[in-house]
Short mmCIF file of C-alpha atoms in Angstrom, two decimals:
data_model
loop_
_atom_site.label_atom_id
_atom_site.label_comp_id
_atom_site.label_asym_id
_atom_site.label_seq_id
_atom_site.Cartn_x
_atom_site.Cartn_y
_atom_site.Cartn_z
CA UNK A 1 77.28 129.25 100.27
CA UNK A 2 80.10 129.06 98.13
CA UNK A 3 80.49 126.75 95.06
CA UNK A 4 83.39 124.18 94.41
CA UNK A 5 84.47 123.51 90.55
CA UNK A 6 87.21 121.25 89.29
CA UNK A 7 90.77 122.89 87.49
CA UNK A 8 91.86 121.19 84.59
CA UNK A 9 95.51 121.30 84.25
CA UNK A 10 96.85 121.86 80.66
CA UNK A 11 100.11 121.32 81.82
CA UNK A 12 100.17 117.73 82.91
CA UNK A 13 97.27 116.14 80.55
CA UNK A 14 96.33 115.55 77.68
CA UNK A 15 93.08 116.98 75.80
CA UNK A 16 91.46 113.48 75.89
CA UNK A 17 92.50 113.40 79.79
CA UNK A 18 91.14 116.73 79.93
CA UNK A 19 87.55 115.69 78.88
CA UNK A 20 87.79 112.67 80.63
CA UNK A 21 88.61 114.31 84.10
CA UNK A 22 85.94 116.95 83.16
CA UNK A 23 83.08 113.97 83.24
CA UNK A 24 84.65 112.65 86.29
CA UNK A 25 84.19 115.86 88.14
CA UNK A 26 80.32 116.45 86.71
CA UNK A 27 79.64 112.75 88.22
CA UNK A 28 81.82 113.70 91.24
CA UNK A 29 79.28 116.99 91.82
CA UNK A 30 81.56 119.78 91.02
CA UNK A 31 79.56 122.58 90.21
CA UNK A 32 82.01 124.32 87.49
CA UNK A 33 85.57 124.30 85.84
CA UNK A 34 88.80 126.10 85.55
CA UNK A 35 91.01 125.50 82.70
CA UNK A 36 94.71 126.92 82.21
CA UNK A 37 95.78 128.09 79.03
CA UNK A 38 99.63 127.87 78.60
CA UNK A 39 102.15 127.49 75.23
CA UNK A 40 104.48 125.90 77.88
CA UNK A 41 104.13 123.59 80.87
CA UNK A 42 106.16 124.73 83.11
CA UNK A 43 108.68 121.80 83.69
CA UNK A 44 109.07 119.03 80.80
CA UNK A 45 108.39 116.69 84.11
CA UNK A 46 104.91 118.13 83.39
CA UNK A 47 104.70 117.47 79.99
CA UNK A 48 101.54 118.51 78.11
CA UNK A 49 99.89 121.72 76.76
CA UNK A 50 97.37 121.40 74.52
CA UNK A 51 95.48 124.28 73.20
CA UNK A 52 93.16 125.28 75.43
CA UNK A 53 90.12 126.53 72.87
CA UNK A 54 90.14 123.30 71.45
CA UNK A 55 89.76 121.80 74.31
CA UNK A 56 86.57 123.56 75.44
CA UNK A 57 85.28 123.38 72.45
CA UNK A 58 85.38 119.14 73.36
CA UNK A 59 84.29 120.11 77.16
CA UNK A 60 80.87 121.87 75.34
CA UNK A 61 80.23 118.76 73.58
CA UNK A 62 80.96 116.12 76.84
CA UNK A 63 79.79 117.78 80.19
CA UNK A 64 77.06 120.91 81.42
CA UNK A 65 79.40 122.66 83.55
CA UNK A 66 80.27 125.89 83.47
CA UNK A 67 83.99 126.76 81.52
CA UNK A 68 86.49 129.55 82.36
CA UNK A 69 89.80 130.18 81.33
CA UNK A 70 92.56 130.45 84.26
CA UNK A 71 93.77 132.23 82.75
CA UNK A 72 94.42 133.64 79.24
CA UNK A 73 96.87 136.22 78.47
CA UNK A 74 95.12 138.20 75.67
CA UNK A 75 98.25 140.71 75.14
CA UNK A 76 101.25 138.76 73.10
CA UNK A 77 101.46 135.74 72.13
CA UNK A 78 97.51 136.30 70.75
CA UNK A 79 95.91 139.76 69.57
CA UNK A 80 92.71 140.42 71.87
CA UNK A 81 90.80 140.60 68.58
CA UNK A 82 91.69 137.33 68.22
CA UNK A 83 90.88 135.95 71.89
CA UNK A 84 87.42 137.78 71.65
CA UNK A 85 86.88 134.99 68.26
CA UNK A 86 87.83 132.57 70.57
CA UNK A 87 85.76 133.68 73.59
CA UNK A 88 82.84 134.48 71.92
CA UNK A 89 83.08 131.00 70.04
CA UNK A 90 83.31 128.89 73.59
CA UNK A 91 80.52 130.89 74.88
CA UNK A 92 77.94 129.96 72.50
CA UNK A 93 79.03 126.52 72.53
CA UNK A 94 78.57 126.43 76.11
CA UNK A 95 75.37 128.05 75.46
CA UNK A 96 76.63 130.68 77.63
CA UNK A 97 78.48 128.93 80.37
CA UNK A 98 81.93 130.26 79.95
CA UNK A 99 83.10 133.05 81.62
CA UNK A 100 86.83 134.04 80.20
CA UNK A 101 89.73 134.95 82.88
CA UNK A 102 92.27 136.98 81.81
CA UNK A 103 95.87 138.27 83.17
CA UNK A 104 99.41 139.83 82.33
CA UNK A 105 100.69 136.22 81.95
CA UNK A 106 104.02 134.65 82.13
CA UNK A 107 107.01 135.44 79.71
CA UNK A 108 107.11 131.49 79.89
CA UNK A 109 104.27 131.31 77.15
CA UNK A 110 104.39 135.09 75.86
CA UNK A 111 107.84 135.26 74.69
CA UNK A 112 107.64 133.07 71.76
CA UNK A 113 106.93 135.10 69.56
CA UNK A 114 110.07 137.57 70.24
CA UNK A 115 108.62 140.78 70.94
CA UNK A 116 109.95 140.94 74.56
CA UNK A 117 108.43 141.12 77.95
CA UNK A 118 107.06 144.23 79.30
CA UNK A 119 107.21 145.55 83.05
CA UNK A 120 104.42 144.53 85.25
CA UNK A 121 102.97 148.22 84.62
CA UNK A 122 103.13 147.87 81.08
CA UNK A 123 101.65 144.71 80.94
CA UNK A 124 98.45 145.98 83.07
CA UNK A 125 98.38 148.62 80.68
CA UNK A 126 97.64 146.69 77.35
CA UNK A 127 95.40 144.63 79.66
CA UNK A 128 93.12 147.03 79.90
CA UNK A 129 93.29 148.20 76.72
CA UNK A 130 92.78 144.57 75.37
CA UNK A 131 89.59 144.05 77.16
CA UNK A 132 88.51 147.31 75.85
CA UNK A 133 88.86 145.57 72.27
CA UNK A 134 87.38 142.28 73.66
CA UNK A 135 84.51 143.85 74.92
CA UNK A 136 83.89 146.18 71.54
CA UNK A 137 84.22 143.06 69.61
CA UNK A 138 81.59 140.71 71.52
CA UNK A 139 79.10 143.07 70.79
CA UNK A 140 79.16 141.67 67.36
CA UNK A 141 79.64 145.58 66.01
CA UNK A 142 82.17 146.57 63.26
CA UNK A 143 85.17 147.39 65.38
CA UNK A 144 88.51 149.91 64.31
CA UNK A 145 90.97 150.70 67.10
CA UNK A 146 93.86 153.17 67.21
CA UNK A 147 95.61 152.50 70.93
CA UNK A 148 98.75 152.71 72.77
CA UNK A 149 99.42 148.99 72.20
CA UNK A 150 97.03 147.31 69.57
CA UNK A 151 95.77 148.29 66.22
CA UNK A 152 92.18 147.00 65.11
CA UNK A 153 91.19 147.62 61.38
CA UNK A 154 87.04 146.95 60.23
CA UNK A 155 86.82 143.91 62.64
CA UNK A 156 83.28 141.90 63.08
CA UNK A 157 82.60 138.96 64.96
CA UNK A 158 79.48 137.38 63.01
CA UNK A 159 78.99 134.52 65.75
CA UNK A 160 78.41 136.01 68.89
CA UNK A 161 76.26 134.52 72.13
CA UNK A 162 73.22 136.48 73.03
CA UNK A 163 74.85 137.86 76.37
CA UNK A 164 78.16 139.27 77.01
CA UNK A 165 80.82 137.23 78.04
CA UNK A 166 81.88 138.34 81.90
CA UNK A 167 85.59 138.79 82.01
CA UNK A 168 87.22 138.19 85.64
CA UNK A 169 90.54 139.31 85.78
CA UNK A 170 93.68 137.76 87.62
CA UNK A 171 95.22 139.40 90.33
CA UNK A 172 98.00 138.80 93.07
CA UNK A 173 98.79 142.05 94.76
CA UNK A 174 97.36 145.16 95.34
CA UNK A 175 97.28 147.29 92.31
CA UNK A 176 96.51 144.46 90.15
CA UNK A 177 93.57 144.07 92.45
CA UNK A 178 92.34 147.60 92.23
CA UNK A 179 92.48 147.02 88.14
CA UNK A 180 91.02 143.83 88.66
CA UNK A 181 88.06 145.62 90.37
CA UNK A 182 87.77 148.55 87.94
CA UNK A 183 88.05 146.90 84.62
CA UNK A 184 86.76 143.48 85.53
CA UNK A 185 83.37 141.40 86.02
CA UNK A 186 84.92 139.52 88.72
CA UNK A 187 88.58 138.87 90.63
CA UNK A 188 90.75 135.68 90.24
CA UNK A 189 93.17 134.69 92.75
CA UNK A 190 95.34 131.44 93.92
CA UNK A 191 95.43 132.45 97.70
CA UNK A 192 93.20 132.71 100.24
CA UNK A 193 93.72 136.09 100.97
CA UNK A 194 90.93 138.05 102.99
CA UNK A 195 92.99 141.24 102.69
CA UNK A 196 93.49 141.13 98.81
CA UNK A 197 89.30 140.59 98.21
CA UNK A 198 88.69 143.36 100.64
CA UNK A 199 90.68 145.36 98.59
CA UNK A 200 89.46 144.49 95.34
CA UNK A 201 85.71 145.13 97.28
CA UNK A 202 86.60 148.58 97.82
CA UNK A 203 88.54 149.34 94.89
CA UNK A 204 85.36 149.00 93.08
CA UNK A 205 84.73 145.64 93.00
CA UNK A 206 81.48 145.80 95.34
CA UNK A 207 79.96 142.34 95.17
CA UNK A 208 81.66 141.19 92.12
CA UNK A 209 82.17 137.82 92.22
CA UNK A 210 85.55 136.39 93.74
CA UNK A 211 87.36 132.88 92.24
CA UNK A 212 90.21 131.27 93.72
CA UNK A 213 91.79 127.97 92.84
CA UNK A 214 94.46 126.10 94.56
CA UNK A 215 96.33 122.39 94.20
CA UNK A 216 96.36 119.36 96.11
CA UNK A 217 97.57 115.94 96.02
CA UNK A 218 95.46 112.85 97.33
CA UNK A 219 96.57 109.75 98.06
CA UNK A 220 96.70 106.90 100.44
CA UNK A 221 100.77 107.28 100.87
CA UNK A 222 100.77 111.01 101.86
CA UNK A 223 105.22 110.90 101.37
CA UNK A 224 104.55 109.65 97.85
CA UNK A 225 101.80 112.25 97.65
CA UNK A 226 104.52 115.02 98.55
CA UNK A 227 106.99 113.26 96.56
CA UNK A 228 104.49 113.51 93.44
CA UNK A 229 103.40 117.12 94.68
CA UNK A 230 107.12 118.31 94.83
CA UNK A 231 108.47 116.57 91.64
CA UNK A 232 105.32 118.24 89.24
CA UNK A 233 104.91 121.17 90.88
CA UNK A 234 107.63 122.51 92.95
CA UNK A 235 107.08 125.66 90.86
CA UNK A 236 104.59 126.57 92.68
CA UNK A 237 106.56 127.81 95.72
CA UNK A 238 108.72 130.05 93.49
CA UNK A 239 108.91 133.30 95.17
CA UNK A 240 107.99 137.12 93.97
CA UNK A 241 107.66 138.07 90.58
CA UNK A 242 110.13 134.96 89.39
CA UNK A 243 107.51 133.04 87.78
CA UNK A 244 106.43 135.71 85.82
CA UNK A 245 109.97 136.64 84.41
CA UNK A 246 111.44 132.97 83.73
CA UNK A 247 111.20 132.09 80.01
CA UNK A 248 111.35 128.86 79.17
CA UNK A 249 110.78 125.04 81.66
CA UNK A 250 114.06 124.40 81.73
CA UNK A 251 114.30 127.74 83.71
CA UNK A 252 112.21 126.55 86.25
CA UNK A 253 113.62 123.43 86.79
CA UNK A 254 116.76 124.83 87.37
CA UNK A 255 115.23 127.46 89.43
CA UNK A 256 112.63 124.83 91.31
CA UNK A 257 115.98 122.69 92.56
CA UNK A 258 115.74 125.20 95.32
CA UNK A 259 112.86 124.54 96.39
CA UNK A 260 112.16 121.19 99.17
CA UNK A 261 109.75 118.65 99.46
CA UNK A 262 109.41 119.81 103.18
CA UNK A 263 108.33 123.28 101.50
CA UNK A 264 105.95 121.53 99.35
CA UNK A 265 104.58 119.53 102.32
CA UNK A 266 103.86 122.53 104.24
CA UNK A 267 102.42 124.30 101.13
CA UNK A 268 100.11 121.70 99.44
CA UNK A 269 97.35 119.99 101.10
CA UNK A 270 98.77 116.18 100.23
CA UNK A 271 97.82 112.84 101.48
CA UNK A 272 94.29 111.55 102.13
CA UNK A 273 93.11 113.30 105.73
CA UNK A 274 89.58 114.71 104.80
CA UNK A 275 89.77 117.19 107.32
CA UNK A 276 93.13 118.52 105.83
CA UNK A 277 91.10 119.09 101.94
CA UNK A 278 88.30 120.25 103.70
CA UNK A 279 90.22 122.56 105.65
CA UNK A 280 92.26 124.08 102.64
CA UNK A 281 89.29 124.77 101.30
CA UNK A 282 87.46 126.34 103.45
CA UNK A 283 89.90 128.42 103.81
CA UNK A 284 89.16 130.17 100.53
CA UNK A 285 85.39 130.29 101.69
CA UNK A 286 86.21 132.45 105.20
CA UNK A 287 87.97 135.13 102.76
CA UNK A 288 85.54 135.73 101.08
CA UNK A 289 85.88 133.65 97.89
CA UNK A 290 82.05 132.64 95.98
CA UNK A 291 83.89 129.82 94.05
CA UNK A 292 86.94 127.41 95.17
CA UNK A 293 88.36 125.38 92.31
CA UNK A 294 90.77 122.39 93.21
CA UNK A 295 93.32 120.38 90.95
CA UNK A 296 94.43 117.12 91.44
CA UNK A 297 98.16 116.67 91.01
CA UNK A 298 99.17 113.51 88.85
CA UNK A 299 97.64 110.86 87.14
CA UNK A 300 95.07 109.16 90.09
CA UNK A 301 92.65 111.15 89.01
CA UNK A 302 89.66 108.61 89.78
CA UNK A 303 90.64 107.63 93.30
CA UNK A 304 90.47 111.53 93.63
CA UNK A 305 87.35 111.71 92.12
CA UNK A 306 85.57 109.35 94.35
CA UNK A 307 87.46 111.06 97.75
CA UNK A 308 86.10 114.38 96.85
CA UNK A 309 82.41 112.84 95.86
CA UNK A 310 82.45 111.02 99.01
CA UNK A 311 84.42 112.82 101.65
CA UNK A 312 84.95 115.94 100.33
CA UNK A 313 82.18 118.07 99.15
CA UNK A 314 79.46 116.75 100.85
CA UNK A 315 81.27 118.08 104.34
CA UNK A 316 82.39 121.46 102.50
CA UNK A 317 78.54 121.36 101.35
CA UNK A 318 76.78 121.05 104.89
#
């Protein structure tokens, strides 16, 4: 049976919000949490985006529930000698709860600190060198690297948890999903695509563990729902490799005008209809998918709270 955590969105809270909705989903009877870790919301409509380490480091302190990252970018904007600190930090806090996601990321948060954006290629390249160096590092052994795209010189990590830190790695189309099941401990994905986990299964993924997440919006007024839905996260429906290549959130708001709120209504799972959130998320469950983590667009965070520990999970549970 497949388990059901809680994503925390960065993007549109704030770290005492963040803490706050992670209690809410413990009491609720989630079973784990996402967290996104962005430099940049991705429309100033959005408005937050704290940083996300600090913000576990509060979630270790407030809740039991398991903590992963969806999903760092450990290639730019922060050197993976530096995001094995971090992850190696978080997981004994969490007393080994915390599993760390990783992908290529977004130029939206990577550019900033002007060294360009590579090619999708390139970028899976230095990913897999980078988790080389992650994985060195949380051994807690003196590490020196020499690679294509990093440079490590007599590094140590002198807090370290007693296990190794499982890595899943992001992935939305195929080759990314044969990476994802060579170099990785486990696949994320934001679809509920059967095809795309069988792949990763016989890439070399076997029985890996796969993670997908997705977004709703509850509410009693379903149009104000998809009103709320399209004016946050009309992002979302951005097509192809767009979101990856955009660079700042006035980009996407220019580039989200395109997109409708009939789109959104047909793409996110809005309104309060238990059989439509039980049905989006079961939907992750018949591909294949051992985890399903939901977000709650906007601020009614409780009212969702209660739906889901009511309505919700104990039909997705039975």
């Amino acid at each position: 049976m497949a388990d059901f955590g809680y994503f925390l969105s960065c993007e549109e809270h704030t770290p005492a919000q963040l803490v706050d909705q992670a209690r809410m989903a413990e009491q609720a009877g989630f079973d784990a949490l996402w967290i996104s870790d962005h430099y940049h919301p991705w429309n100033d409509r959005q408005g937050q985006s704290p940083f996300v380490w600090s913000v576990i480091g509060a979630l270790s302190q407030a809740v039991s529930l398991p903590v992963e990252t969806a999903v760092t970018c450990p290639l730019i904007r922060t050197h993976p000698a530096v995001i094995a600190q971090a992850a190696a930090t978080s997981a004994v806090q969490l007393g080994g709860r915390f599993r760390l996601g990783v992908g290529t990321g977004e130029a939206l948060n990577e550019h900033i600190v002007g060294t360009g954006w590579p090619e999708a290629h390139v970028r899976l390249d230095m990913l897999e060198e980078a988790l080389q160096i992650i994985r060195r590092l949380l051994t807690g052994e003196q590490t020196s690297h020499r690679g294509r795209h990093y440079t490590v010189e007599n590094a140590r990590l002198y807090t370290v948890p007693d296990e190794p830190v499982p890595i899943d790695v992001s992935a939305f189309g195929p080759q990314a999903a044969e990476t994802a099941a060579r170099i990785g401990d486990g696949l994320i994905t934001m679809t509920p695509d059967a095809a795309l986990v069988e792949r990763f299964r016989r890439g070399g993924g076997g029985t890996k563990p796969v993670y997908g997440g997705l977004k709703v919006c509850w509410g009693a007024d379903r149009p104000e729902a998809v009103r709320a839905a399209h004016r946050l996260w009309a992002n979302e429906q951005l097509p192809g490799e767009l979101p990856q290549i955009l660079p700042t959130p006035s980009h996407f708001e220019q580039a989200s005008e395109l997109v409708t709120e009939d789109q959104v209504a047909s793409a996110v799972t809005c309104g309060d209809d238990p059989d439509a959130h039980v049905e989006a998320l079961t939907a992750f469950v018949d591909a294949g998918f051992d985890t399903v983590y939901v977000n709650q667009i906007g601020q009614d965070q409780q009212g969702f709270f209660d739906f889901y520990r009511t309505k919700i999970l104990p039909q997705l549970r039975n």
